[in-house]
mmCIF file of C-alpha atoms in Angstrom:
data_model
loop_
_atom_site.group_PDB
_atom_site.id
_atom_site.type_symbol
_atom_site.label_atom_id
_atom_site.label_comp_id
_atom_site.label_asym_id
_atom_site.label_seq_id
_atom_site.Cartn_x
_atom_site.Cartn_y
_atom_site.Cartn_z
ATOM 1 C CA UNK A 23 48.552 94.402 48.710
ATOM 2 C CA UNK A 24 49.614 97.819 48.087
ATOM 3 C CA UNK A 25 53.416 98.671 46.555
ATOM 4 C CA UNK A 26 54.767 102.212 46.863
ATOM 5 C CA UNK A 27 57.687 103.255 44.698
ATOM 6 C CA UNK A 28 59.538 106.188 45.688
ATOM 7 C CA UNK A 29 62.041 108.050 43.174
ATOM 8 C CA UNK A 30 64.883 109.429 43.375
ATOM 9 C CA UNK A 31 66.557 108.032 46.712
ATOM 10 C CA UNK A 32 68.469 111.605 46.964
ATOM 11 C CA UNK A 33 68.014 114.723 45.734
ATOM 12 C CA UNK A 34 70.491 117.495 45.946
ATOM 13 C CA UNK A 35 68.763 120.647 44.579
ATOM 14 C CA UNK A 36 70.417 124.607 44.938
ATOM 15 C CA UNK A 37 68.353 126.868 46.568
ATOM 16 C CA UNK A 38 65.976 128.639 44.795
ATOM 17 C CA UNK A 39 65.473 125.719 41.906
ATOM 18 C CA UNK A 40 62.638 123.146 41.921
ATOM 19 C CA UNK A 41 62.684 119.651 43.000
ATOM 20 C CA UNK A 42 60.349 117.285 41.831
ATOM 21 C CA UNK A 43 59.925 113.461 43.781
ATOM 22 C CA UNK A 44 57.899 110.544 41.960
ATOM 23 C CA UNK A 45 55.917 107.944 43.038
ATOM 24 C CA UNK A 46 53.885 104.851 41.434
ATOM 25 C CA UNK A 47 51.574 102.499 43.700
ATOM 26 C CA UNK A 48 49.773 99.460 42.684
ATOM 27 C CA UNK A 49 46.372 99.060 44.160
ATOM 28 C CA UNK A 50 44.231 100.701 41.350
ATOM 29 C CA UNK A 51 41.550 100.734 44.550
ATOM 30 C CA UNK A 52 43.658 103.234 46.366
ATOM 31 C CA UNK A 53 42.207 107.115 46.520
ATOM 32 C CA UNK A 54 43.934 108.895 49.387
ATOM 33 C CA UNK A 55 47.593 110.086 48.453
ATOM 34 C CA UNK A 56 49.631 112.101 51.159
ATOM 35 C CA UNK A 57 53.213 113.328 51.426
ATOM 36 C CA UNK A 58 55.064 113.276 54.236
ATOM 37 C CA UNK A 59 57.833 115.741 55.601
ATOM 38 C CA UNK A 60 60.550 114.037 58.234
ATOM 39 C CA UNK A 61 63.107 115.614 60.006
ATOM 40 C CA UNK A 62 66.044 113.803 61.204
ATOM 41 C CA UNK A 63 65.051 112.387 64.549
ATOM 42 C CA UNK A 64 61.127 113.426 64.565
ATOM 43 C CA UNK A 65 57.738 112.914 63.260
ATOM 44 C CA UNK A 66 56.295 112.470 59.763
ATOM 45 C CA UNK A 67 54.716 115.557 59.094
ATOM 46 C CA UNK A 68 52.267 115.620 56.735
ATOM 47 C CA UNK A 69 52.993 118.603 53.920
ATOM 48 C CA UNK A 70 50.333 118.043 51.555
ATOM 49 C CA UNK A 71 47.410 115.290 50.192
ATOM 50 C CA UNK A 72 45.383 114.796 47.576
ATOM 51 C CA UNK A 73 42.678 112.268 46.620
ATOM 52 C CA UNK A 74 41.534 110.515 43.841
ATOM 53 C CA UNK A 75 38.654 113.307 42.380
ATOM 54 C CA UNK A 76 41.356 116.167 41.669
ATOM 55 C CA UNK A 77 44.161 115.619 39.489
ATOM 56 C CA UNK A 78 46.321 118.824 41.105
ATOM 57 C CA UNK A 79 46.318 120.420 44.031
ATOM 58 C CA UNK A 80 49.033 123.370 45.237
ATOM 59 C CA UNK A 81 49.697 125.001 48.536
ATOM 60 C CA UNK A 82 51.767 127.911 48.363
ATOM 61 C CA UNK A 83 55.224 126.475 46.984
ATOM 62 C CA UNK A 84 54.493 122.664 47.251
ATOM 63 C CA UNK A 85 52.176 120.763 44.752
ATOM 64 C CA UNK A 86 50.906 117.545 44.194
ATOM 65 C CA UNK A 87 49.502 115.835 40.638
ATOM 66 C CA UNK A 88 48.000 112.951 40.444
ATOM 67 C CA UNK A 89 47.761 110.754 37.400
ATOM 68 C CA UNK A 90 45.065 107.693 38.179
ATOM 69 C CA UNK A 91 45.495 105.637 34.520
ATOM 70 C CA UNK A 92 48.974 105.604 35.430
ATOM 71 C CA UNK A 93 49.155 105.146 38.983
ATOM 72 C CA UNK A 94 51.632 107.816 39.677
ATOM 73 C CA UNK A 95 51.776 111.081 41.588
ATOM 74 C CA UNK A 96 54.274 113.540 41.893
ATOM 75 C CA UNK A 97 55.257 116.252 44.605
ATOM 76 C CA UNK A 98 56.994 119.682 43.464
ATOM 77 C CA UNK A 99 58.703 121.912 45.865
ATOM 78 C CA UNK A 100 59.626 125.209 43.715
ATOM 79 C CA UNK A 101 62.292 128.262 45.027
ATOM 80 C CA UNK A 102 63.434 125.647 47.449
ATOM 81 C CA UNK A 103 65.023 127.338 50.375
ATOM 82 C CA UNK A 104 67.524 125.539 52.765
ATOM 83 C CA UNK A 105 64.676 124.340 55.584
ATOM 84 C CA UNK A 106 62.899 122.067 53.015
ATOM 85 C CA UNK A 107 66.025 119.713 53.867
ATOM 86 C CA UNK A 108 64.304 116.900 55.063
ATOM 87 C CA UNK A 109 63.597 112.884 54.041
ATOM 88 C CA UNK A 110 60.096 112.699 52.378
ATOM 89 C CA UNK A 111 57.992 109.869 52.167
ATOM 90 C CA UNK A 112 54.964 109.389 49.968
ATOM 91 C CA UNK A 113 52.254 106.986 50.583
ATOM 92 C CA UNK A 114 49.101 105.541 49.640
ATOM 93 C CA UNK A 115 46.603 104.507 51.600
ATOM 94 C CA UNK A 116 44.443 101.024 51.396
ATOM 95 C CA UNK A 117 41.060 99.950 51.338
ATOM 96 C CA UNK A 118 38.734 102.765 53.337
ATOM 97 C CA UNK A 119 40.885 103.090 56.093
ATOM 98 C CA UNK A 120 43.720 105.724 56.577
ATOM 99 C CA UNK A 121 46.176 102.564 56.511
ATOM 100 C CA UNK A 122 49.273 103.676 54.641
ATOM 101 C CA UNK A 123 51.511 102.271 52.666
ATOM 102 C CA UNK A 124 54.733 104.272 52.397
ATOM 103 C CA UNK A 125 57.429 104.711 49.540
ATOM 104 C CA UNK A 126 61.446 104.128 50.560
ATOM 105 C CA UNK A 127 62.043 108.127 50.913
ATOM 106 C CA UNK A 128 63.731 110.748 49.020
ATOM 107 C CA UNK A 129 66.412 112.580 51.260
ATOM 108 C CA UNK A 130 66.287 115.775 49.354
ATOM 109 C CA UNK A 131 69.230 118.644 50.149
ATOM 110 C CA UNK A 132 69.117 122.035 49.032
ATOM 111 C CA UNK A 133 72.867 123.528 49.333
ATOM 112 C CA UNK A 134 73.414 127.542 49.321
ATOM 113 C CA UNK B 16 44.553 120.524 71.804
ATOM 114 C CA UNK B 17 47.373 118.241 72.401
ATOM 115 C CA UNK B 18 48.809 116.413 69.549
ATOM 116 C CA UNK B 19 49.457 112.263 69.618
ATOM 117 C CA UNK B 20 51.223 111.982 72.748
ATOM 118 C CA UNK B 21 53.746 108.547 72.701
ATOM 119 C CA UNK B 22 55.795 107.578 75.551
ATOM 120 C CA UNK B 23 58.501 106.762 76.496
ATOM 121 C CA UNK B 24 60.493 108.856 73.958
ATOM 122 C CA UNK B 25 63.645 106.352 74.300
ATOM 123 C CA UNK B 26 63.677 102.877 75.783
ATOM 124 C CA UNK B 27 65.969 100.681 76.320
ATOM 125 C CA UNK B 28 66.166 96.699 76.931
ATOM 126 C CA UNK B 29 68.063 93.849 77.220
ATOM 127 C CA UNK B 30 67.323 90.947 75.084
ATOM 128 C CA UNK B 31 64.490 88.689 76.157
ATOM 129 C CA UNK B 32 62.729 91.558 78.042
ATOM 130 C CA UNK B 33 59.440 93.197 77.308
ATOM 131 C CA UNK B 34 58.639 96.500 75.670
ATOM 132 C CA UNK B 35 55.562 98.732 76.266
ATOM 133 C CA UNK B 36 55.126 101.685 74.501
ATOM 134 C CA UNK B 37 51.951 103.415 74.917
ATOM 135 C CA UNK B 38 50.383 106.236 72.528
ATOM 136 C CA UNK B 39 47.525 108.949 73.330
ATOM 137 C CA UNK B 40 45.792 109.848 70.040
ATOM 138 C CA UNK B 41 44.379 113.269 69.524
ATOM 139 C CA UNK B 42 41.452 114.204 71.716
ATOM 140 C CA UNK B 43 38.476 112.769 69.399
ATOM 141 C CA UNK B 44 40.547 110.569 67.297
ATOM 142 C CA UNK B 45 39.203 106.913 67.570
ATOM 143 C CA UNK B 46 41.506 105.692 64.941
ATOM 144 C CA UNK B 47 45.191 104.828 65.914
ATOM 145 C CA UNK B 48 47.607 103.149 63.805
ATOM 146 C CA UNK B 49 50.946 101.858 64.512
ATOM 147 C CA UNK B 50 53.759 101.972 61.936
ATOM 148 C CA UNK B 51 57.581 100.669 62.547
ATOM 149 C CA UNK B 52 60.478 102.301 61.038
ATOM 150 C CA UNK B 53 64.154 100.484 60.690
ATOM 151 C CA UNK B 54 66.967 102.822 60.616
ATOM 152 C CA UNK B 55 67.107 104.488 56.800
ATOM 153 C CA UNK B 56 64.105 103.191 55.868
ATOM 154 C CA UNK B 57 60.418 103.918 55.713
ATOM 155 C CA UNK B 58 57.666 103.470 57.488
ATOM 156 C CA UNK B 59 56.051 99.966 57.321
ATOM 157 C CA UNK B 60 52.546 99.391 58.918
ATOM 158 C CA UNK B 61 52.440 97.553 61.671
ATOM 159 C CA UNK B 62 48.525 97.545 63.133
ATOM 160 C CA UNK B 63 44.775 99.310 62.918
ATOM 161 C CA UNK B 64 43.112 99.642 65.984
ATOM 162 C CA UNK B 65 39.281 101.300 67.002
ATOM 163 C CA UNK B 66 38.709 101.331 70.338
ATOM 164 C CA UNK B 67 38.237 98.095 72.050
ATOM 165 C CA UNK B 68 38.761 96.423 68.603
ATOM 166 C CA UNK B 69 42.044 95.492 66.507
ATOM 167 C CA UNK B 70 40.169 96.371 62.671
ATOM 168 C CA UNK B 71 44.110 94.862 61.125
ATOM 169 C CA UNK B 72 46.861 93.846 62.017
ATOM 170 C CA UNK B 73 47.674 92.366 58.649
ATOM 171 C CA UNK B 74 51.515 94.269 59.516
ATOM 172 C CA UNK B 75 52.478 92.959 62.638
ATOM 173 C CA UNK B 76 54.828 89.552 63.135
ATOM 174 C CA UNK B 77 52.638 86.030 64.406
ATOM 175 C CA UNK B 78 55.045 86.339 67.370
ATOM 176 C CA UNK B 79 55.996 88.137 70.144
ATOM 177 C CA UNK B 80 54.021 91.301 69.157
ATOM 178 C CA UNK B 81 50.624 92.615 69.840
ATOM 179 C CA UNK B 82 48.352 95.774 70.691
ATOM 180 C CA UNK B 83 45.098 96.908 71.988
ATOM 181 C CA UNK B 84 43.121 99.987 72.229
ATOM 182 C CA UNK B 85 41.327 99.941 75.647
ATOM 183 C CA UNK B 86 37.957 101.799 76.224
ATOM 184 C CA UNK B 87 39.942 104.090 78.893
ATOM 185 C CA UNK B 88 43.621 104.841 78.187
ATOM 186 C CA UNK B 89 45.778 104.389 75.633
ATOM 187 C CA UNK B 90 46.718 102.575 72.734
ATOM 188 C CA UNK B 91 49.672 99.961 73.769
ATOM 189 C CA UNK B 92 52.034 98.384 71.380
ATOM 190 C CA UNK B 93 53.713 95.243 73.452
ATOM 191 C CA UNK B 94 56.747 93.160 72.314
ATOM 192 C CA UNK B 95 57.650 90.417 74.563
ATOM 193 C CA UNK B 96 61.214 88.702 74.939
ATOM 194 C CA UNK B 97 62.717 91.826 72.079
ATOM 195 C CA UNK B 98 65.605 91.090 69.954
ATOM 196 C CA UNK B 99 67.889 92.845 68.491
ATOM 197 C CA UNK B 100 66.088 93.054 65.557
ATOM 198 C CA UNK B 101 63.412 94.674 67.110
ATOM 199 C CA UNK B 102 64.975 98.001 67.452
ATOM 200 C CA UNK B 103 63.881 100.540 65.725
ATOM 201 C CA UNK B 104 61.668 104.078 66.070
ATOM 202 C CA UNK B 105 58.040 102.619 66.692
ATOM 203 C CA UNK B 106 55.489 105.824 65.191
ATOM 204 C CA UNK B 107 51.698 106.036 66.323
ATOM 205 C CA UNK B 108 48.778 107.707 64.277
ATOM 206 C CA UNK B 109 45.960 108.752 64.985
ATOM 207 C CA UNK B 110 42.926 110.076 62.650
ATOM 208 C CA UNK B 111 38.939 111.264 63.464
ATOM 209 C CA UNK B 112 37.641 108.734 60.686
ATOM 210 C CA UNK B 113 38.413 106.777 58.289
ATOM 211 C CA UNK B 114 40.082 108.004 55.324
ATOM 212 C CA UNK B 115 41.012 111.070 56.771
ATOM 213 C CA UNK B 116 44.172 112.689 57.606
ATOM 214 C CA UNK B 117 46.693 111.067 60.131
ATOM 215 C CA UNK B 118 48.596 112.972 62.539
ATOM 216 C CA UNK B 119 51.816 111.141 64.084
ATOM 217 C CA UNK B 120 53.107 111.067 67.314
ATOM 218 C CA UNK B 121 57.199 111.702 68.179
ATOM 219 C CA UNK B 122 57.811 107.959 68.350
ATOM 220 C CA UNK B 123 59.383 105.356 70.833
ATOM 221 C CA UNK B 124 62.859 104.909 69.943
ATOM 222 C CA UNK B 125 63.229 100.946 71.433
ATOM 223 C CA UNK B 126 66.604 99.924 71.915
ATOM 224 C CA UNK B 127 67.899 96.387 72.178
ATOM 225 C CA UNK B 128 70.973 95.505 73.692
#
């Protein structure tokens, strides 16, 4: 089956700098890559997806790439402000279905 | 258009009891999901339901668990005789199609004491 690999665990950025969270899967058959935003105590939200056809996409300060030969993909936060503190999950999905496997998290901080 | 609607928000039960939590996807949604999610950790799929069918439940333990999607009403997720183990912050999904985005619900928050 499907393995997501989240990296780092924790991120501590300053406001105003970037922060950049990696993840690898496994299932070479997977095409549907989201990225999920969760608040202590509340839902997954979802921030931004991409799927296999486009190698980038970007939505005002959040992006995603997407490399398929080496089954990783990447989300970027730039001029992070203090309300992007938050845990967030990538995931992949598998087979046709919107089933999703999910990385461990990255509990990213951005201090004043 | 209401989002996924899951209750109860917070449940409680003593050992050996029996949890229901139900979930209400998004009007037009026929796809719900159900994903489990331990304390710290992330979210681990539990089951794939259409209505009136289970498509996988490839996630969810032999035992004690299981789920169905009626024609009329929601999507329940039942665990009979819960241990302590079982507590944790239960999430439901729903999506229009296949391969298309999922939108989650607040959760059940199942307590075992």
């Amino acid at each position: 089956g499907e393995n997501v690999e989240q990296h780092p665990s924790t991120l501590s950025v300053q406001e105003g700098d970037s922060a950049v969270i990696k993840c690898t899967y496994s299932d070479s058959a997977s095409n549907y890559f989201p990225w999920y935003k969760q608040e202590l105590g509340k839902r997954p939200q979802l921030i931004i997806d991409i799927r296999s056809n486009v190698g980038e996409k970007k939505d005002q300060r959040i992006a995603v790439t997407l490399n398929k030969t080496a089954k990783h993909f990447s989300l970027h936060i730039t001029e992070t402000q203090p309300e992007d503190s938050a845990v967030y999950f990538c995931a992949a999905n598998t087979g046709t279905a919107s089933k999703l496997t999910f990385g461990t998290g990255t509990r990213l901080q951005v201090t004043l | 258009n209401a989002g996924v609607m899951q209750n109860p928000r917070h449940l409680v039960r003593r050992r050996g009891q029996e949890a229901r939590l139900r979930c209400s996807p998004m009007k037009g949604h026929s796809h719900v999901y159900w994903y489990r999610q331990l304390p710290e950790e992330g979210l681990k799929f539990m089951v794939y339901l259409q209505k009136e069918n289970i498509i996988d439940e490839s996630g969810m333990p032999k035992e004690r668990f299981s789920a169905e999607f009626p024609k009329e009403g929601p999507s329940i997720l039942r665990i009979q005789q819960v241990v302590r183990g079982d507590s944790a912050a239960y999430f439901c999904a729903s999506s229009p199609g296949e391969l298309t985005e999922a939108f989650f619900g607040q959760g059940t928050r199942l307590t075992v004491v």
